Tab-separated table of C-alpha atoms in Angstrom:
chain	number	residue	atom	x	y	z
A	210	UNK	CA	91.563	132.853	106.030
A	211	UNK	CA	94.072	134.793	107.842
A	212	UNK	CA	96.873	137.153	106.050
A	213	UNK	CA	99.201	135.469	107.706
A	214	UNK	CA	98.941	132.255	106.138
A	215	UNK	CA	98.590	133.992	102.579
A	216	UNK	CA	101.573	135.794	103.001
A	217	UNK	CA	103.191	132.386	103.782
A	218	UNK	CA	101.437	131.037	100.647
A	219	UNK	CA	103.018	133.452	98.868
A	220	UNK	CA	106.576	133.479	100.213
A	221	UNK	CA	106.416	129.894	99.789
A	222	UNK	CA	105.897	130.602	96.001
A	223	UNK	CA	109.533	132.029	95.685
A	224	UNK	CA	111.203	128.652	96.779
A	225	UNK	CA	112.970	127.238	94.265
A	226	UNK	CA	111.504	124.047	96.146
A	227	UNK	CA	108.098	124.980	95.408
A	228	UNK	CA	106.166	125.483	91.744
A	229	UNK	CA	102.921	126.497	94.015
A	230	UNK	CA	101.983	126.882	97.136
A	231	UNK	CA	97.531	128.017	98.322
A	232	UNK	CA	96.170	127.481	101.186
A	233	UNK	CA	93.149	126.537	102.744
A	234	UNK	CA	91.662	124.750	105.219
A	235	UNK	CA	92.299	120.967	106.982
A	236	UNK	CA	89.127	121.736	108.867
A	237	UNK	CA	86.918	124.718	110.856
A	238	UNK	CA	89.928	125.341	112.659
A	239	UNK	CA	92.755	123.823	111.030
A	240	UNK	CA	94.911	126.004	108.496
A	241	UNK	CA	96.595	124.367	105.689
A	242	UNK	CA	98.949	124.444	102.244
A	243	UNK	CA	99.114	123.070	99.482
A	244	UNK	CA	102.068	122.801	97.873
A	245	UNK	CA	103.489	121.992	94.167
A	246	UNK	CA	107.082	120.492	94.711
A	247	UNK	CA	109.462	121.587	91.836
A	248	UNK	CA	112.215	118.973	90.849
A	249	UNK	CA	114.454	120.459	93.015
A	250	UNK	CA	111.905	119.831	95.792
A	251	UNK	CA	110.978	116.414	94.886
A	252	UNK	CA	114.887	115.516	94.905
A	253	UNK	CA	114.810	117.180	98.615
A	254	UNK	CA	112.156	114.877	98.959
A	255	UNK	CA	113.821	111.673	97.937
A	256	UNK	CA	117.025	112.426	99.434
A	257	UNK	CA	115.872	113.731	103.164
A	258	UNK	CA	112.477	112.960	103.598
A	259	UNK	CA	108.601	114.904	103.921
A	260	UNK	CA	109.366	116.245	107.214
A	261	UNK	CA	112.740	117.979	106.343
A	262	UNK	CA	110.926	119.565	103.384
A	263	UNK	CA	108.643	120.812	105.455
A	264	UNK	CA	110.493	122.455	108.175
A	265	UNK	CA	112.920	123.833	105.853
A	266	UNK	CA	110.272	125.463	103.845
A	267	UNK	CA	108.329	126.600	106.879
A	268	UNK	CA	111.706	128.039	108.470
A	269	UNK	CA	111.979	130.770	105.352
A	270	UNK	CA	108.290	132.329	106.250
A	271	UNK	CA	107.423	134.413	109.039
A	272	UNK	CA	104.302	132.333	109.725
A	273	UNK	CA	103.619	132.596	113.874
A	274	UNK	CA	99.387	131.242	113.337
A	275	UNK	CA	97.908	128.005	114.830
A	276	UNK	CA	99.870	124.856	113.457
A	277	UNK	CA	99.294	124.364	109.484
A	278	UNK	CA	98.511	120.903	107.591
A	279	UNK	CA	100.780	120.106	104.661
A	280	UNK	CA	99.734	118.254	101.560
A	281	UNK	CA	102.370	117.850	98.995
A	282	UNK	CA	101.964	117.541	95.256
A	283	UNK	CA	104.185	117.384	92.547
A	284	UNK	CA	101.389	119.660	89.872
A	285	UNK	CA	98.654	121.858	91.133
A	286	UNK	CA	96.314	122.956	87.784
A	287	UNK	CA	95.916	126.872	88.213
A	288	UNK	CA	92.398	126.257	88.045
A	289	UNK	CA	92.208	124.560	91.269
A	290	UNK	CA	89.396	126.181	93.612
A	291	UNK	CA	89.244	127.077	96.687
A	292	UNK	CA	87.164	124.002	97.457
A	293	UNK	CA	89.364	121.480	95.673
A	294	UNK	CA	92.167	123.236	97.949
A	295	UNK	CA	90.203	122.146	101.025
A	296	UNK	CA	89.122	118.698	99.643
A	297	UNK	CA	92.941	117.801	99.452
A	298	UNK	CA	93.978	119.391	102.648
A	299	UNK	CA	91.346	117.207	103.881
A	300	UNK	CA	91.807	114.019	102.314
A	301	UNK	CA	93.465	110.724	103.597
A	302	UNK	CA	96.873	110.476	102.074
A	303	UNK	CA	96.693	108.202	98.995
A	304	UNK	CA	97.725	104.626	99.314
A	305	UNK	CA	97.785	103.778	95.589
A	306	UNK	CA	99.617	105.244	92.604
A	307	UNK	CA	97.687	107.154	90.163
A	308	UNK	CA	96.603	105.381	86.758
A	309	UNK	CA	97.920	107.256	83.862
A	310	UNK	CA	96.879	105.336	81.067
A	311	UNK	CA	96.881	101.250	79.856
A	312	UNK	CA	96.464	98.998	77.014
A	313	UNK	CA	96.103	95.311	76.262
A	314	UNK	CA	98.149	93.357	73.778
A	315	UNK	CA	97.882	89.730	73.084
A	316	UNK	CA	96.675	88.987	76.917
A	317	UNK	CA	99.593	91.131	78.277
A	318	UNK	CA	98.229	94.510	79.656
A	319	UNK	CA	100.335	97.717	80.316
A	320	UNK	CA	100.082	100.350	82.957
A	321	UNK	CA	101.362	103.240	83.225
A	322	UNK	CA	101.600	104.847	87.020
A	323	UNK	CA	102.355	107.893	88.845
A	324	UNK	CA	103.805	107.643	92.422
A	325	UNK	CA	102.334	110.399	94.218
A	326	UNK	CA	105.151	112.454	96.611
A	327	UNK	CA	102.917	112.472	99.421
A	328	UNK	CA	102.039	108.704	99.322
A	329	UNK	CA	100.813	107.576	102.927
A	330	UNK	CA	103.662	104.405	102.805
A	331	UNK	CA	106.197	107.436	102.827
A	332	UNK	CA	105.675	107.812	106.953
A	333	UNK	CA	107.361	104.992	107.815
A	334	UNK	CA	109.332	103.403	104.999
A	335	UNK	CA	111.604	105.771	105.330
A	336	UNK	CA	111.072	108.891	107.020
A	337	UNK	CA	114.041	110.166	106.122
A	338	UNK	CA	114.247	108.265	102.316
A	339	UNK	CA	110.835	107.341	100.873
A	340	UNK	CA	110.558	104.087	98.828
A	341	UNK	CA	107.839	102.486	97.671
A	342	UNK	CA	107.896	99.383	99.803
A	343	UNK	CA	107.972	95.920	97.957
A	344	UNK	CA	104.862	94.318	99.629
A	345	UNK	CA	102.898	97.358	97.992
A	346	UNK	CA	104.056	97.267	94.857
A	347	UNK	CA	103.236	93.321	95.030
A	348	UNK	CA	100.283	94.444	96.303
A	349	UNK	CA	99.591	97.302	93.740
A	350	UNK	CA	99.996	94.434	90.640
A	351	UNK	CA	97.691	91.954	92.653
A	352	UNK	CA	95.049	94.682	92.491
A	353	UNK	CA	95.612	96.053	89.180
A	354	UNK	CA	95.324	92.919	87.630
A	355	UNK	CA	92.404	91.229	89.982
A	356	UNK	CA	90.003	94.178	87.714
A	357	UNK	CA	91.799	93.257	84.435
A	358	UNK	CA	92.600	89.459	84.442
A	359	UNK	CA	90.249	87.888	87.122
A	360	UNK	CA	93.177	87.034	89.068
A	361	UNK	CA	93.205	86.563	92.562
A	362	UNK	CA	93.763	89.612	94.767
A	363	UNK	CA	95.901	88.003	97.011
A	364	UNK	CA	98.632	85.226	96.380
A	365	UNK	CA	99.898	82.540	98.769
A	366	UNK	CA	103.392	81.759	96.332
A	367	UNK	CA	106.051	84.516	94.907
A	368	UNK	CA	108.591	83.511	93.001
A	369	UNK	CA	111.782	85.094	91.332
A	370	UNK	CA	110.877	88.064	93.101
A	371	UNK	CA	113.895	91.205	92.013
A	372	UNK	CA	113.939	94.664	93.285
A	373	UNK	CA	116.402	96.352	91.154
A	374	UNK	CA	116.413	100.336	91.626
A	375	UNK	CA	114.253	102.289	94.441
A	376	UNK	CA	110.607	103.320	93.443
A	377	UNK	CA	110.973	106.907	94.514
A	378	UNK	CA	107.908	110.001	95.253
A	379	UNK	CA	107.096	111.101	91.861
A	380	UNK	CA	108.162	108.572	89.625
A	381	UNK	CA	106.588	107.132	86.594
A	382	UNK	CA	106.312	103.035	85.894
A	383	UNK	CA	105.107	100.906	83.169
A	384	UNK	CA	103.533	98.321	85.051
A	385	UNK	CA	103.325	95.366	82.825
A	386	UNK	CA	100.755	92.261	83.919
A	387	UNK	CA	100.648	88.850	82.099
A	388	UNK	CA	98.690	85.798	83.774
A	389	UNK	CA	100.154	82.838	82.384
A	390	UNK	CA	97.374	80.404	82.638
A	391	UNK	CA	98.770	77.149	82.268
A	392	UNK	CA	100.871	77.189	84.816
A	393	UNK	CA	98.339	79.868	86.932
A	394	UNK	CA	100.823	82.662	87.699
A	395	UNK	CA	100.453	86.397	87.271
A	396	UNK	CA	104.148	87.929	85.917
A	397	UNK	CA	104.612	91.136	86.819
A	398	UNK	CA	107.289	94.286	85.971
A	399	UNK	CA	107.791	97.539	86.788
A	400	UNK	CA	110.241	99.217	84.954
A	401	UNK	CA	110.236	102.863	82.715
A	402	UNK	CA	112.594	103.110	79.583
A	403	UNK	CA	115.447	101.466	80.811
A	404	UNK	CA	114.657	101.377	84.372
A	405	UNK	CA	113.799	97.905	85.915
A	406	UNK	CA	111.935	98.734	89.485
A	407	UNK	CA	111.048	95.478	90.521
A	408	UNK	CA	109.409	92.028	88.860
A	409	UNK	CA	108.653	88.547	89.617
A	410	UNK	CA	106.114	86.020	89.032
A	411	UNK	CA	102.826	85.225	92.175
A	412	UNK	CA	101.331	81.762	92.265
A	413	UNK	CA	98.397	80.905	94.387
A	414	UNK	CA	99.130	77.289	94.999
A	415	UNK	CA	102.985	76.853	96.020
A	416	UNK	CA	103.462	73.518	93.740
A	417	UNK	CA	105.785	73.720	91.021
């Protein structure tokens, strides 16, 4: 691994941006970093997109070596080794938010998520303002509750569908899942505290 790019590592460090920053390697000859956005940095995020973090970050180092791979995180565990650095330089992007923890009550199960800040949707909806995009987080309930309720993973009916505030990088969501039997529909919410992401209610026959 070259000085240069741990001297980057390190200058990256000081970033008010950045809780962490190691580096690695993509592949044999691909350099890359790993970096732990702050809040700051996961509001830069939000508001201007994962390339803009990126070049701004990269324009405070010196760094002149072969073009570096990024992978963005919002917590990197000091005890991360050299080889988990390179597994997640080296991973696919993830397309699913992280499961934090769930429970069941009287049929109606609750989930609580994590929306990774470098979630692969990000590239394109929007560059330059990341939100989750509604047919995922449709998509996201489908799946959840296909393992939990023996629902359907796909629907061909949605109904009283409301997307309320933006699911941002780096949020948290109590995804709540109820299949209402009688009437075969899964009812879905995401919302945290106050919060209402998005909800509605996905049918697979379209009669009322």
């Amino acid at each position: 691994m070259s000085m240069d790019l741990v001297r980057t590592a390190e200058r990256l460090r000081t970033h008010p941006w950045v809780t962490d920053a190691r580096c690695g390697h993509a592949s044999a000859d691909k350099p890359g970093i790993v970096l732990a956005l702050s809040s700051a940095g996961i509001e830069a995020l939000c508001q201007r997109g994962r390339r803009y973090v990126i070049d701004h970050l990269q324009q405070g180092t010196d760094y002149t070596g072969a073009p570096i791979a990024w992978r963005l995180l919002d917590a990197l565990p000091v005890s991360a080794s050299v080889q988990q650095i390179g597994a997640w330089l080296q991973a696919p992007l993830p397309r699913d938010a992280s499961l934090i923890e769930e429970s069941q009550h009287d049929g109606v199960w609750t989930l609580t998520l994590h929306v990774p800040v470098d979630l692969v949707y990000f590239l394109g909806h929007f560059p330059q303002a990341p939100v989750v995009p509604g047919v995922v987080q449709i998509g996201w309930a489908l799946a959840l509750a296909a393992t939990r309720l023996g629902t359907p993973s796909r629907c061909t009916a949605m109904e009283a569908l409301k997307f309320q505030h933006l699911l941002r990088p780096g949020e948290r969501a109590d995804l709540t899942l109820h299949h209402d039997t009688v009437r075969d529909k899964l009812h879905f919410a995401y919302r945290h505290g106050d919060k209402a992401f998005s909800s509605g209610r996905l049918a697979w026959s379209a009669k009322p």
